[in-house]
mmCIF file of C-alpha atoms and ligand atoms in Angstrom:
data_model
loop_
_atom_site.group_PDB
_atom_site.id
_atom_site.type_symbol
_atom_site.label_atom_id
_atom_site.label_comp_id
_atom_site.label_asym_id
_atom_site.label_seq_id
_atom_site.Cartn_x
_atom_site.Cartn_y
_atom_site.Cartn_z
ATOM 1 C CA UNK A 1 -17.789 45.420 -11.421
ATOM 2 C CA UNK A 2 -13.970 45.987 -11.880
ATOM 3 C CA UNK A 3 -12.311 42.711 -13.505
ATOM 4 C CA UNK A 4 -9.033 44.094 -14.818
ATOM 5 C CA UNK A 5 -6.253 46.740 -14.585
ATOM 6 C CA UNK A 6 -4.732 48.196 -17.736
ATOM 7 C CA UNK A 7 -1.469 49.838 -17.119
ATOM 8 C CA UNK A 8 0.247 52.581 -19.345
ATOM 9 C CA UNK A 9 3.905 51.536 -19.493
ATOM 10 C CA UNK A 10 6.125 54.599 -19.873
ATOM 11 C CA UNK A 11 5.618 56.613 -16.633
ATOM 12 C CA UNK A 12 3.637 54.035 -14.763
ATOM 13 C CA UNK A 13 5.822 50.965 -14.646
ATOM 14 C CA UNK A 14 9.150 52.495 -15.812
ATOM 15 C CA UNK A 15 10.554 55.990 -16.056
ATOM 16 C CA UNK A 16 11.553 56.104 -19.738
ATOM 17 C CA UNK A 17 10.886 59.826 -20.246
ATOM 18 C CA UNK A 18 14.628 60.541 -19.376
ATOM 19 C CA UNK A 19 15.618 58.154 -22.199
ATOM 20 C CA UNK A 20 13.127 59.785 -24.653
ATOM 21 C CA UNK A 21 14.429 63.141 -23.577
ATOM 22 C CA UNK A 22 18.298 62.269 -24.312
ATOM 23 C CA UNK A 23 17.570 60.579 -27.665
ATOM 24 C CA UNK A 24 14.987 63.516 -28.730
ATOM 25 C CA UNK A 25 17.648 65.942 -27.714
ATOM 26 C CA UNK A 26 20.395 64.176 -29.703
ATOM 27 C CA UNK A 27 18.006 64.416 -32.551
ATOM 28 C CA UNK A 28 16.947 68.123 -32.045
ATOM 29 C CA UNK A 29 20.927 69.069 -31.733
ATOM 30 C CA UNK A 30 21.321 67.247 -34.817
ATOM 31 C CA UNK A 31 19.124 69.562 -36.798
ATOM 32 C CA UNK A 32 20.557 72.699 -35.094
ATOM 33 C CA UNK A 33 17.834 72.987 -32.245
ATOM 34 C CA UNK A 34 17.213 72.157 -28.717
ATOM 35 C CA UNK A 35 14.243 71.805 -26.238
ATOM 36 C CA UNK A 36 13.966 71.829 -22.064
ATOM 37 C CA UNK A 37 13.068 69.225 -19.812
ATOM 38 C CA UNK A 38 9.857 71.250 -19.235
ATOM 39 C CA UNK A 39 8.739 70.856 -22.981
ATOM 40 C CA UNK A 40 9.653 67.090 -22.666
ATOM 41 C CA UNK A 41 6.713 66.589 -20.211
ATOM 42 C CA UNK A 42 4.410 67.800 -23.001
ATOM 43 C CA UNK A 43 5.719 64.703 -24.960
ATOM 44 C CA UNK A 44 4.144 62.184 -22.325
ATOM 45 C CA UNK A 45 1.812 59.868 -24.030
ATOM 46 C CA UNK A 46 2.507 61.316 -27.360
ATOM 47 C CA UNK A 47 3.296 59.278 -30.384
ATOM 48 C CA UNK A 48 6.638 59.336 -32.057
ATOM 49 C CA UNK A 49 5.785 61.228 -35.086
ATOM 50 C CA UNK A 50 3.695 63.673 -33.251
ATOM 51 C CA UNK A 51 6.599 64.249 -30.935
ATOM 52 C CA UNK A 52 8.954 64.710 -33.594
ATOM 53 C CA UNK A 53 6.472 67.562 -35.142
ATOM 54 C CA UNK A 54 6.293 69.281 -31.767
ATOM 55 C CA UNK A 55 10.127 69.313 -31.269
ATOM 56 C CA UNK A 56 10.668 70.720 -34.700
ATOM 57 C CA UNK A 57 7.858 73.245 -34.418
ATOM 58 C CA UNK A 58 9.453 74.331 -31.049
ATOM 59 C CA UNK A 59 12.819 74.929 -32.954
ATOM 60 C CA UNK A 60 11.090 76.512 -35.904
ATOM 61 C CA UNK A 61 12.758 73.766 -37.897
ATOM 62 C CA UNK A 62 10.982 72.469 -41.339
ATOM 63 C CA UNK A 63 11.650 69.049 -42.797
ATOM 64 C CA UNK A 64 9.970 67.089 -45.686
ATOM 65 C CA UNK A 65 8.056 63.873 -44.821
ATOM 66 C CA UNK A 66 11.124 61.863 -46.039
ATOM 67 C CA UNK A 67 13.276 63.560 -43.797
ATOM 68 C CA UNK A 68 11.012 63.535 -40.895
ATOM 69 C CA UNK A 69 10.967 59.690 -41.332
ATOM 70 C CA UNK A 70 14.701 59.381 -41.280
ATOM 71 C CA UNK A 71 14.832 61.577 -37.983
ATOM 72 C CA UNK A 72 12.330 59.532 -36.204
ATOM 73 C CA UNK A 73 14.223 56.315 -37.279
ATOM 74 C CA UNK A 74 17.497 57.866 -36.015
ATOM 75 C CA UNK A 75 16.040 58.825 -32.766
ATOM 76 C CA UNK A 76 14.468 55.486 -32.038
ATOM 77 C CA UNK A 77 17.909 53.732 -32.896
ATOM 78 C CA UNK A 78 19.443 56.145 -30.115
ATOM 79 C CA UNK A 79 16.357 55.510 -27.867
ATOM 80 C CA UNK A 80 16.925 51.536 -28.226
ATOM 81 C CA UNK A 81 20.454 51.853 -27.111
ATOM 82 C CA UNK A 82 19.341 53.132 -23.724
ATOM 83 C CA UNK A 83 16.395 50.663 -23.292
ATOM 84 C CA UNK A 84 18.493 47.706 -24.407
ATOM 85 C CA UNK A 85 20.467 48.318 -21.214
ATOM 86 C CA UNK A 86 17.296 48.579 -18.699
ATOM 87 C CA UNK A 87 16.852 45.605 -16.398
ATOM 88 C CA UNK A 88 14.265 44.917 -13.303
ATOM 89 C CA UNK A 89 15.994 47.493 -11.203
ATOM 90 C CA UNK A 90 14.160 50.141 -13.244
ATOM 91 C CA UNK A 91 10.657 48.944 -12.333
ATOM 92 C CA UNK A 92 9.214 51.787 -10.402
ATOM 93 C CA UNK A 93 8.747 51.501 -6.499
ATOM 94 C CA UNK A 94 5.575 49.720 -5.625
ATOM 95 C CA UNK A 95 4.659 48.160 -9.066
ATOM 96 C CA UNK A 96 5.667 44.484 -8.227
ATOM 97 C CA UNK A 97 3.657 44.095 -4.973
ATOM 98 C CA UNK A 98 0.777 45.969 -6.615
ATOM 99 C CA UNK A 99 0.758 43.252 -9.443
ATOM 100 C CA UNK A 100 1.096 40.487 -7.171
ATOM 101 C CA UNK A 101 -1.853 41.533 -5.009
ATOM 102 C CA UNK A 102 -4.113 42.382 -7.943
ATOM 103 C CA UNK A 103 -3.226 39.013 -9.517
ATOM 104 C CA UNK A 104 -4.126 37.283 -6.139
ATOM 105 C CA UNK A 105 -7.346 38.895 -6.082
ATOM 106 C CA UNK A 106 -8.244 37.456 -9.501
ATOM 107 C CA UNK A 107 -7.857 40.833 -11.444
ATOM 108 C CA UNK A 108 -6.628 40.522 -15.064
ATOM 109 C CA UNK A 109 -3.737 42.507 -15.950
ATOM 110 C CA UNK A 110 -2.939 44.343 -19.362
ATOM 111 C CA UNK A 111 -0.633 46.880 -20.844
ATOM 112 C CA UNK A 112 -2.035 49.657 -23.077
ATOM 113 C CA UNK A 113 0.942 51.772 -24.519
ATOM 114 C CA UNK A 114 1.564 54.276 -27.539
ATOM 115 C CA UNK A 115 5.035 52.918 -27.587
ATOM 116 C CA UNK A 116 6.367 50.560 -30.482
ATOM 117 C CA UNK A 117 9.116 49.632 -27.940
ATOM 118 C CA UNK A 118 6.736 48.638 -25.133
ATOM 119 C CA UNK A 119 7.078 44.657 -25.787
ATOM 120 C CA UNK A 120 11.119 45.384 -25.806
ATOM 121 C CA UNK A 121 10.897 47.144 -22.575
ATOM 122 C CA UNK A 122 8.599 44.650 -21.033
ATOM 123 C CA UNK A 123 11.074 42.065 -21.749
ATOM 124 C CA UNK A 124 13.979 43.795 -20.476
ATOM 125 C CA UNK A 125 12.401 44.376 -17.068
ATOM 126 C CA UNK A 126 11.262 40.662 -16.924
ATOM 127 C CA UNK A 127 7.524 41.704 -16.911
ATOM 128 C CA UNK A 128 6.468 40.599 -20.301
ATOM 129 C CA UNK A 129 4.664 37.332 -18.924
ATOM 130 C CA UNK A 130 2.840 38.978 -16.110
ATOM 131 C CA UNK A 131 0.420 40.718 -18.512
ATOM 132 C CA UNK A 132 -2.448 38.619 -20.262
ATOM 133 C CA UNK A 133 -2.641 41.184 -22.773
ATOM 134 C CA UNK A 134 -0.199 43.821 -24.243
ATOM 135 C CA UNK A 135 -1.366 46.393 -26.503
ATOM 136 C CA UNK A 136 1.436 48.716 -28.004
ATOM 137 C CA UNK A 137 2.175 51.332 -30.565
ATOM 138 C CA UNK A 138 2.611 48.712 -33.374
ATOM 139 C CA UNK A 139 -1.111 47.547 -33.227
ATOM 140 C CA UNK A 140 -2.577 51.293 -33.125
ATOM 141 C CA UNK A 141 -3.944 53.269 -35.753
ATOM 142 C CA UNK A 142 -5.046 56.159 -33.443
ATOM 143 C CA UNK A 143 -3.061 57.906 -30.969
ATOM 144 C CA UNK A 144 -4.133 58.827 -27.386
ATOM 145 C CA UNK A 145 -6.494 60.612 -26.678
ATOM 146 C CA UNK A 146 -8.426 58.159 -28.778
ATOM 147 C CA UNK A 147 -9.194 55.408 -26.513
ATOM 148 C CA UNK A 148 -8.199 52.857 -29.070
ATOM 149 C CA UNK A 149 -5.457 51.332 -27.134
ATOM 150 C CA UNK A 150 -7.440 50.617 -24.072
ATOM 151 C CA UNK A 151 -10.604 49.477 -26.253
ATOM 152 C CA UNK A 152 -8.400 46.822 -28.029
ATOM 153 C CA UNK A 153 -6.900 45.969 -24.493
ATOM 154 C CA UNK A 154 -10.592 45.427 -23.006
ATOM 155 C CA UNK A 155 -11.769 43.458 -26.058
ATOM 156 C CA UNK A 156 -8.783 41.219 -25.913
ATOM 157 C CA UNK A 157 -9.631 40.370 -22.307
ATOM 158 C CA UNK A 158 -13.319 39.954 -23.210
ATOM 159 C CA UNK A 159 -14.233 42.774 -21.056
ATOM 160 C CA UNK A 160 -16.276 46.071 -21.133
ATOM 161 C CA UNK A 161 -14.694 49.370 -20.510
ATOM 162 C CA UNK A 162 -16.472 50.019 -17.285
ATOM 163 C CA UNK A 163 -14.847 46.609 -16.003
ATOM 164 C CA UNK A 164 -11.585 48.108 -16.446
ATOM 165 C CA UNK A 165 -9.376 50.450 -14.539
ATOM 166 C CA UNK A 166 -6.615 52.227 -16.530
ATOM 167 C CA UNK A 167 -3.538 53.669 -14.758
ATOM 168 C CA UNK A 168 -2.090 56.797 -16.590
ATOM 169 C CA UNK A 169 0.690 59.213 -16.230
ATOM 170 C CA UNK A 170 -0.178 61.483 -19.037
ATOM 171 C CA UNK A 171 -2.931 63.961 -19.501
ATOM 172 C CA UNK A 172 -3.855 62.590 -23.006
ATOM 173 C CA UNK A 173 -3.820 59.060 -21.720
ATOM 174 C CA UNK A 174 -6.571 60.110 -19.109
ATOM 175 C CA UNK A 175 -8.469 61.741 -21.449
ATOM 176 C CA UNK A 176 -8.356 58.419 -23.689
ATOM 177 C CA UNK A 177 -9.418 56.343 -20.747
ATOM 178 C CA UNK A 178 -12.360 58.591 -19.885
ATOM 179 C CA UNK A 179 -13.650 59.087 -23.465
ATOM 180 C CA UNK A 180 -13.475 55.211 -23.872
ATOM 181 C CA UNK A 181 -15.855 54.779 -20.693
ATOM 182 C CA UNK A 182 -13.103 53.317 -18.558
ATOM 183 C CA UNK A 183 -12.433 54.141 -14.778
ATOM 184 C CA UNK A 184 -9.338 56.198 -14.759
ATOM 185 C CA UNK A 185 -6.338 56.696 -12.049
ATOM 186 C CA UNK A 186 -4.029 59.300 -12.760
ATOM 187 C CA UNK A 187 -0.317 58.380 -11.512
ATOM 188 C CA UNK A 188 1.848 61.437 -10.586
ATOM 189 C CA UNK A 189 1.014 65.165 -11.847
ATOM 190 C CA UNK A 190 -1.185 67.859 -11.090
ATOM 191 C CA UNK A 191 -2.605 67.737 -14.586
ATOM 192 C CA UNK A 192 -4.344 64.417 -13.980
ATOM 193 C CA UNK A 193 -7.204 66.043 -11.701
ATOM 194 C CA UNK A 194 -9.931 64.932 -14.121
ATOM 195 C CA UNK A 195 -9.215 61.052 -13.729
ATOM 196 C CA UNK A 196 -11.642 59.415 -11.130
ATOM 197 C CA UNK A 197 -8.611 59.065 -8.676
ATOM 198 C CA UNK A 198 -5.227 60.233 -8.495
ATOM 199 C CA UNK A 199 -2.175 58.550 -6.852
ATOM 200 C CA UNK A 200 1.554 59.994 -6.565
ATOM 201 C CA UNK A 201 2.872 56.676 -7.360
ATOM 202 C CA UNK A 202 2.378 52.898 -6.478
ATOM 203 C CA UNK A 203 4.508 52.854 -3.078
ATOM 204 C CA UNK A 204 2.477 51.027 -0.404
ATOM 205 C CA UNK A 205 -0.566 51.050 -2.562
ATOM 206 C CA UNK A 206 -2.946 48.045 -2.741
ATOM 207 C CA UNK A 207 -5.495 47.246 -5.246
ATOM 208 C CA UNK A 208 -8.490 47.741 -2.514
ATOM 209 C CA UNK A 209 -7.072 51.348 -2.021
ATOM 210 C CA UNK A 210 -7.716 51.859 -5.839
ATOM 211 C CA UNK A 211 -11.351 50.077 -5.958
ATOM 212 C CA UNK A 212 -12.365 51.973 -2.764
ATOM 213 C CA UNK A 213 -11.637 55.237 -4.129
ATOM 214 C CA UNK A 214 -13.666 54.598 -7.423
ATOM 215 C CA UNK A 215 -17.370 55.597 -7.766
ATOM 216 C CA UNK A 216 -19.674 53.155 -5.983
ATOM 217 C CA UNK A 217 -20.893 51.854 -9.291
ATOM 218 C CA UNK A 218 -17.346 50.381 -10.063
ATOM 219 C CA UNK A 219 -17.495 47.941 -7.228
HETATM 220 C C1 LIG B 301 4.609 56.937 -25.053
HETATM 221 C C2 LIG B 301 5.466 57.934 -24.427
HETATM 222 O O1 LIG B 301 4.300 55.539 -24.010
HETATM 223 O O2 LIG B 301 5.125 56.298 -26.121
HETATM 224 C C3 LIG B 301 5.864 59.134 -25.596
HETATM 225 O O3 LIG B 301 4.961 58.397 -23.353
HETATM 226 C C4 LIG B 301 6.414 58.214 -26.636
HETATM 227 O O4 LIG B 301 6.976 59.741 -25.085
HETATM 228 C C5 LIG B 301 5.345 57.045 -27.271
HETATM 229 O O5 LIG B 301 6.702 59.234 -27.681
HETATM 230 C C6 LIG B 301 5.994 56.476 -28.595
HETATM 231 O O6 LIG B 301 7.030 55.664 -28.325
HETATM 232 P P1 LIG B 301 7.887 54.887 -29.273
HETATM 233 O O7 LIG B 301 8.807 54.032 -28.327
HETATM 234 O O8 LIG B 301 7.033 54.228 -30.052
HETATM 235 O O9 LIG B 301 8.873 56.022 -29.981
HETATM 236 MG MG1 LIG B 302 2.880 57.178 -20.077
#
């Protein structure tokens, strides 16, 4: 029986991909390289250091470990300039009524994000106190598609994976949820068809719409 919803943050609750893109491009340009918005899609759900490696690889740029650390730190400073300007107007449509309805139905709510900035973003948009558990990139030793982030979330709520639904906008995030034995709902893209259910976004969506779309064993 489903007892909790675990939400990815970036791309599910807020659209931060645009800020990651601007900050990563600034970094790429600084090392004489660049990358496209299409390539940026491939960075969704990917950790900071893995994203840096991909961007450098696309540009054919080689850097030492120490230089990479510096570039990642610089990018994060630029990224934080943008996220520190965020407010509740950036919460994606339908999220607030969905959280209200889920809470009213007695479902527990958690966030499972790869981002080390997840708690800052939740504070900026005023949602930090809405979640019983927040697992962010600072607590993780393994990135998605490893299920660690969601396993830690379920464990902190005292629940088993098959009692939780994970909402994810990234292919690697859906893979992580499925490999951990969670129910997975893809939010957005065509690349999420392996999830148990896919929704375009949260507009007019209710928790019951989700529960009814899952395999019978979930309810
Ligand atoms: C994920 C984003 O949520 O967090 C990725 O989808 C990002 O694009 C990753 O690289 C790590 O974020 P941060 O804030 O720790 O650099
Ligand atoms: Mg995401």
